[in-house]
Every structure is written in C-alpha cells, then in structure tokens.
Amino acid sequence: NAGVMQNPRHLVRRRGQEARLRCSPMKGHSHVYWYRQLPEEGLKFMVYLQKENIIDESGMPKERFSAEFPKEGPSILRIQQVVRGDSAAYFCASSRTGHPQYFGPGTRLTVL
Amino acid sequence: QQQVKQSPQSLIVQKGGISIINCAYENTAFDYFPWYQQFPGKGPALLIAIRPDVSEKKEGRFTISFNKSAKQFSLHIMDSQPGDSATYFCAAEGGANNLFFGTGTRLTVIP
C-alpha cells in the first residue's frame, strides 16, 4: 500500500516562473491537505481539499497561489510568478475521514 | 499567532534516558492532538495521537500525557535511542480538519 506520493521532490525555479507541485493521496483517501514548512519552523496549513472541492483555503496567500484536486488525477498546488520568499518545503497530507493525516515526502522548492 | 506552543527548541539526552517534550494550547475547541517525527529531508511521520477524554496514551516507548484543565500535553520517550534523534512536532486540530503545528523540538540522543 503506497503512501502519499509527491513530485517532484526538488524543484528549482527562477523568479517570475510558475511552480506546479503534485500530490497523489494514499489509496482510499479523499481528503488532501497542503502545508508549507520554512527552514527551522513548523508546518503551516495552507489548504484543505476533497475531490473537486476546496473546503478550507484560509492558509493560502491571496495572490499567486491556487490548488485543485480534480476528479481524476493528483492534487496540484500551483504558485505563479514565484518569488524568493516562496522557497520552502511543501508537504501534502491525506486522510480517509479527517484524521489521522499521513504526510508525503515533500517538494523542496528553491527560487533563484 | 502561534496556536500551539512547544518547548524546548532542542534537547540532548543520553542513550537510555527519558526525553520529554511539552506543548500548550489555548483553543478549547481542539480535540485531537497528534505527535509527528521528522527526519532531515523527510516528511513528518505520525507517531502517536490522543484525544482529550483520556489523560495518557502509551505505544511502546512513546507516551502522551494530557492535562485538559491546564491545556497542556507532553511526549515522553522512554529508553531513548540514537535512532530517535529527529525533530518532533506536536499538533492540534479542532474540527476544521487542518492541523496547527508547534515549532518543533530537535532531539539528539547521544550514545
């Protein structure tokens, strides 16, 4: 039973480019969460999705960030026009009913 | 505003000793409190979790103690081993399904 999968594991972008991060939840899980972790800090909630619906996006920056979880395929976190401050580790978690949440290995985004 | 406060920031323990990490929260709506273990370059892994209707939960060498009236909970690692060296995060959730994490404790167990 594969765990939560994220790709790419490492992503390098120049300022102004777009970053697309993908997350495939565990089998049977329909709840997906995205968190951001800055160096030496804890994880900060960004967005909670169920299939085709955004349930809670209270942690998402108002501009440049968007997320989706289509009926088919992985969840996508999209960051447009990246800036250096977007450099962080982005983790996806999934759950069957809300908790527990199981985390993927993360995508480490570096903005040059 | 930090919803969950965690201490200490770092901890060094001798092999075989007890590691204790403390967390405190303010929001009484929180009703689920997990602990996660994270190794460098990896995602957080669920270690153990508790609900506020019990005061203690034990799984192997790991124990959560929960004090509802004080709004505090702690992780105890008995017989700490070098392989336990990692960063530990407490978290809390209260119906909204998103976890609020503490700032982490970097544990080093020296042989």
Short mmCIF file of C-alpha atoms in Angstrom, two decimals:
data_model
loop_
_atom_site.label_atom_id
_atom_site.label_comp_id
_atom_site.label_asym_id
_atom_site.label_seq_id
_atom_site.Cartn_x
_atom_site.Cartn_y
_atom_site.Cartn_z
CA ASN A 1 0.00 0.00 0.00
CA ALA A 2 1.83 3.05 -1.28
CA GLY A 3 1.94 6.11 0.92
CA VAL A 4 1.32 9.69 -0.09
CA MET A 5 3.34 10.50 -3.18
CA GLN A 6 4.64 13.89 -4.12
CA ASN A 7 6.57 15.04 -7.15
CA PRO A 8 8.87 16.48 -7.97
CA ARG A 9 10.92 16.04 -4.81
CA HIS A 10 13.06 19.05 -5.67
CA LEU A 11 12.10 21.96 -7.88
CA VAL A 12 14.21 24.93 -8.87
CA ARG A 13 12.56 27.96 -10.42
CA ARG A 14 13.72 31.46 -11.30
CA ARG A 15 11.81 34.44 -10.03
CA GLY A 16 8.68 35.03 -12.08
CA GLN A 17 8.27 31.42 -13.24
CA GLU A 18 5.47 29.07 -12.27
CA ALA A 19 5.79 26.13 -9.92
CA ARG A 20 3.47 23.12 -10.04
CA LEU A 21 3.57 20.65 -7.20
CA ARG A 22 1.71 17.35 -7.41
CA CYS A 23 0.32 15.10 -4.71
CA SER A 24 -1.24 11.67 -5.01
CA PRO A 25 -3.04 10.68 -1.80
CA MET A 26 -3.00 7.24 -0.27
CA LYS A 27 -5.39 4.76 -1.79
CA GLY A 28 -8.87 5.25 -0.42
CA HIS A 29 -8.16 8.74 0.89
CA SER A 30 -10.32 11.56 -0.41
CA HIS A 31 -9.09 14.36 1.86
CA VAL A 32 -5.94 16.26 0.84
CA TYR A 33 -4.12 18.98 2.74
CA TRP A 34 -1.20 21.19 1.77
CA TYR A 35 1.27 22.59 4.30
CA ARG A 36 4.34 24.77 3.94
CA GLN A 37 7.45 24.45 6.07
CA LEU A 38 10.06 27.16 6.21
CA PRO A 39 13.58 26.23 7.40
CA GLU A 40 13.74 25.56 11.14
CA GLU A 41 9.99 26.11 11.51
CA GLY A 42 6.88 24.04 11.95
CA LEU A 43 4.39 23.30 9.24
CA LYS A 44 1.76 25.90 8.36
CA PHE A 45 -1.59 24.86 6.94
CA MET A 46 -2.39 26.20 3.50
CA VAL A 47 -5.44 24.48 2.03
CA TYR A 48 -7.77 21.52 2.51
CA LEU A 49 -9.47 19.86 -0.45
CA GLN A 50 -11.77 17.00 -1.20
CA LYS A 51 -12.40 15.70 -4.68
CA GLU A 52 -13.26 18.68 -6.90
CA ASN A 53 -13.87 20.94 -3.90
CA ILE A 54 -11.84 23.39 -1.86
CA ILE A 55 -13.05 23.02 1.72
CA ASP A 56 -10.77 25.45 3.53
CA GLU A 57 -8.21 27.76 1.97
CA SER A 58 -7.74 30.04 4.96
CA GLY A 59 -3.97 29.47 4.97
CA MET A 60 -3.38 30.22 1.31
CA PRO A 61 -1.83 33.54 0.30
CA LYS A 62 -4.45 35.59 -1.51
CA GLU A 63 -2.43 36.03 -4.67
CA ARG A 64 -0.37 33.73 -6.88
CA PHE A 65 -1.30 30.52 -5.05
CA SER A 66 -4.01 28.10 -6.11
CA ALA A 67 -4.86 24.47 -5.50
CA GLU A 68 -7.07 21.87 -7.07
CA PHE A 69 -7.99 18.24 -6.58
CA PRO A 70 -9.70 17.06 -9.75
CA LYS A 71 -11.97 14.06 -10.04
CA GLU A 72 -9.20 12.16 -11.77
CA GLY A 73 -5.51 12.60 -11.08
CA PRO A 74 -3.38 14.15 -8.38
CA SER A 75 -3.91 17.30 -6.38
CA ILE A 76 -1.96 20.26 -7.73
CA LEU A 77 -0.57 23.23 -5.82
CA ARG A 78 0.26 25.99 -8.26
CA ILE A 79 2.40 29.01 -7.50
CA GLN A 80 2.50 31.68 -10.16
CA GLN A 81 5.27 34.26 -10.56
CA VAL A 82 7.39 32.77 -7.79
CA VAL A 83 9.45 34.99 -5.52
CA ARG A 84 12.41 34.12 -3.30
CA GLY A 85 10.14 34.06 -0.25
CA ASP A 86 8.28 31.10 -1.73
CA SER A 87 11.35 28.91 -1.20
CA ALA A 88 10.25 26.26 1.29
CA ALA A 89 9.30 22.63 1.66
CA TYR A 90 5.72 21.94 0.64
CA PHE A 91 4.08 18.90 2.15
CA CYS A 92 0.91 17.19 1.18
CA ALA A 93 -1.07 15.03 3.58
CA SER A 94 -4.06 12.80 3.03
CA SER A 95 -6.68 11.17 5.21
CA ARG A 96 -9.72 8.98 4.85
CA THR A 97 -12.01 10.81 7.24
CA GLY A 98 -10.15 13.88 8.51
CA HIS A 99 -7.55 12.30 10.72
CA PRO A 100 -5.07 10.91 11.10
CA GLN A 101 -3.27 12.75 8.35
CA TYR A 102 -0.43 10.98 6.59
CA PHE A 103 2.26 13.09 5.02
CA GLY A 104 4.20 12.72 1.82
CA PRO A 105 7.96 13.25 1.47
CA GLY A 106 7.53 16.85 0.38
CA THR A 107 8.65 19.01 -2.51
CA ARG A 108 11.54 21.33 -1.80
CA LEU A 109 11.13 24.48 -3.86
CA THR A 110 14.09 26.74 -4.42
CA VAL A 111 13.56 30.08 -6.12
CA LEU A 112 16.69 31.61 -7.61
CA GLN B 1 -0.17 33.96 16.39
CA GLN B 2 1.18 30.58 17.41
CA GLN B 3 -1.79 28.36 18.27
CA VAL B 4 0.39 25.62 19.75
CA LYS B 5 3.50 26.44 21.76
CA GLN B 6 6.22 23.83 22.01
CA SER B 7 9.30 23.54 24.19
CA PRO B 8 12.18 23.02 24.37
CA GLN B 9 13.50 24.04 20.98
CA SER B 10 16.30 21.49 21.28
CA LEU B 11 17.02 18.62 23.61
CA ILE B 12 20.05 16.45 24.21
CA VAL B 13 19.55 13.17 26.04
CA GLN B 14 21.86 10.31 26.90
CA LYS B 15 21.06 6.90 25.43
CA GLY B 16 18.65 5.12 27.75
CA GLY B 17 17.33 8.34 29.24
CA ILE B 18 13.86 9.88 29.08
CA SER B 19 13.11 12.60 26.53
CA ILE B 20 10.27 14.97 27.45
CA ILE B 21 8.76 17.50 25.08
CA ASN B 22 5.98 19.85 26.15
CA CYS B 23 3.19 21.62 24.30
CA ALA B 24 0.49 24.06 25.30
CA TYR B 25 -2.57 25.38 23.51
CA GLU B 26 -5.26 27.99 24.07
CA ASN B 27 -8.12 27.00 21.80
CA THR B 28 -10.50 24.78 23.78
CA ALA B 29 -12.11 23.65 20.51
CA PHE B 30 -9.07 21.48 19.79
CA ASP B 31 -9.98 17.83 20.28
CA TYR B 32 -7.24 15.85 18.60
CA PHE B 33 -3.55 16.04 19.43
CA PRO B 34 -1.02 14.10 17.32
CA TRP B 35 2.74 13.97 17.54
CA TYR B 36 4.89 13.71 14.44
CA GLN B 37 8.51 12.67 14.00
CA GLN B 38 10.52 14.16 11.15
CA PHE B 39 13.96 13.13 9.93
CA PRO B 40 16.02 15.53 7.79
CA GLY B 41 14.78 15.65 4.22
CA LYS B 42 11.70 13.55 5.00
CA GLY B 43 8.03 14.20 5.61
CA PRO B 44 6.53 14.13 9.11
CA ALA B 45 5.53 10.65 10.25
CA LEU B 46 2.66 10.17 12.67
CA LEU B 47 3.96 8.82 15.94
CA ILE B 48 1.07 8.77 18.39
CA ALA B 49 -2.10 10.77 18.97
CA ILE B 50 -4.55 11.43 21.81
CA ARG B 51 -7.99 12.85 22.38
CA PRO B 52 -8.79 14.94 25.48
CA ASP B 53 -11.10 12.33 27.01
CA VAL B 54 -8.05 10.36 28.21
CA SER B 55 -5.13 11.58 30.29
CA GLU B 56 -2.48 9.23 28.97
CA LYS B 57 -1.77 7.05 25.96
CA LYS B 58 1.16 4.71 25.59
CA GLU B 59 2.53 3.00 22.50
CA GLY B 60 5.77 1.15 23.03
CA ARG B 61 8.39 3.59 24.32
CA PHE B 62 6.23 6.62 23.48
CA THR B 63 3.69 8.10 25.91
CA ILE B 64 1.45 11.15 25.60
CA SER B 65 0.35 12.78 28.84
CA PHE B 66 -2.61 15.13 28.54
CA ASN B 67 -3.78 17.73 31.05
CA LYS B 68 -7.08 19.16 29.83
CA SER B 69 -7.52 21.72 32.60
CA ALA B 70 -4.03 23.13 32.05
CA LYS B 71 -4.36 22.85 28.25
CA GLN B 72 -1.02 21.11 28.08
CA PHE B 73 0.23 17.84 26.66
CA SER B 74 3.61 16.21 26.50
CA LEU B 75 5.50 13.45 24.77
CA HIS B 76 7.71 11.12 26.78
CA ILE B 77 10.22 8.88 25.04
CA MET B 78 11.43 6.18 27.37
CA ASP B 79 14.79 4.45 26.94
CA SER B 80 15.78 6.98 24.26
CA GLN B 81 17.95 5.61 21.45
CA PRO B 82 20.27 7.31 18.94
CA GLY B 83 17.78 6.32 16.23
CA ASP B 84 15.21 8.55 17.94
CA SER B 85 17.30 11.59 17.02
CA ALA B 86 14.92 13.67 14.90
CA THR B 87 12.68 16.70 15.10
CA TYR B 88 9.39 16.19 16.90
CA PHE B 89 6.29 18.26 16.31
CA CYS B 90 3.16 18.41 18.38
CA ALA B 91 -0.04 19.46 16.68
CA ALA B 92 -3.69 20.15 17.43
CA GLU B 93 -6.88 20.01 15.41
CA GLY B 94 -10.38 21.06 16.26
CA GLY B 95 -12.98 20.10 13.74
CA ALA B 96 -11.74 22.18 10.84
CA ASN B 97 -9.50 19.32 9.78
CA ASN B 98 -6.40 21.43 9.50
CA LEU B 99 -3.56 20.81 11.92
CA PHE B 100 -1.86 23.56 13.89
CA PHE B 101 1.76 22.60 14.50
CA GLY B 102 4.21 23.55 17.21
CA THR B 103 7.57 24.92 16.17
CA GLY B 104 9.37 21.62 16.72
CA THR B 105 11.94 20.13 19.08
CA ARG B 106 15.22 18.86 17.74
CA LEU B 107 16.13 15.79 19.79
CA THR B 108 19.66 14.44 19.87
CA VAL B 109 20.31 11.18 21.69
CA ILE B 110 23.98 10.67 22.39
CA PRO B 111 25.42 7.16 22.77
#
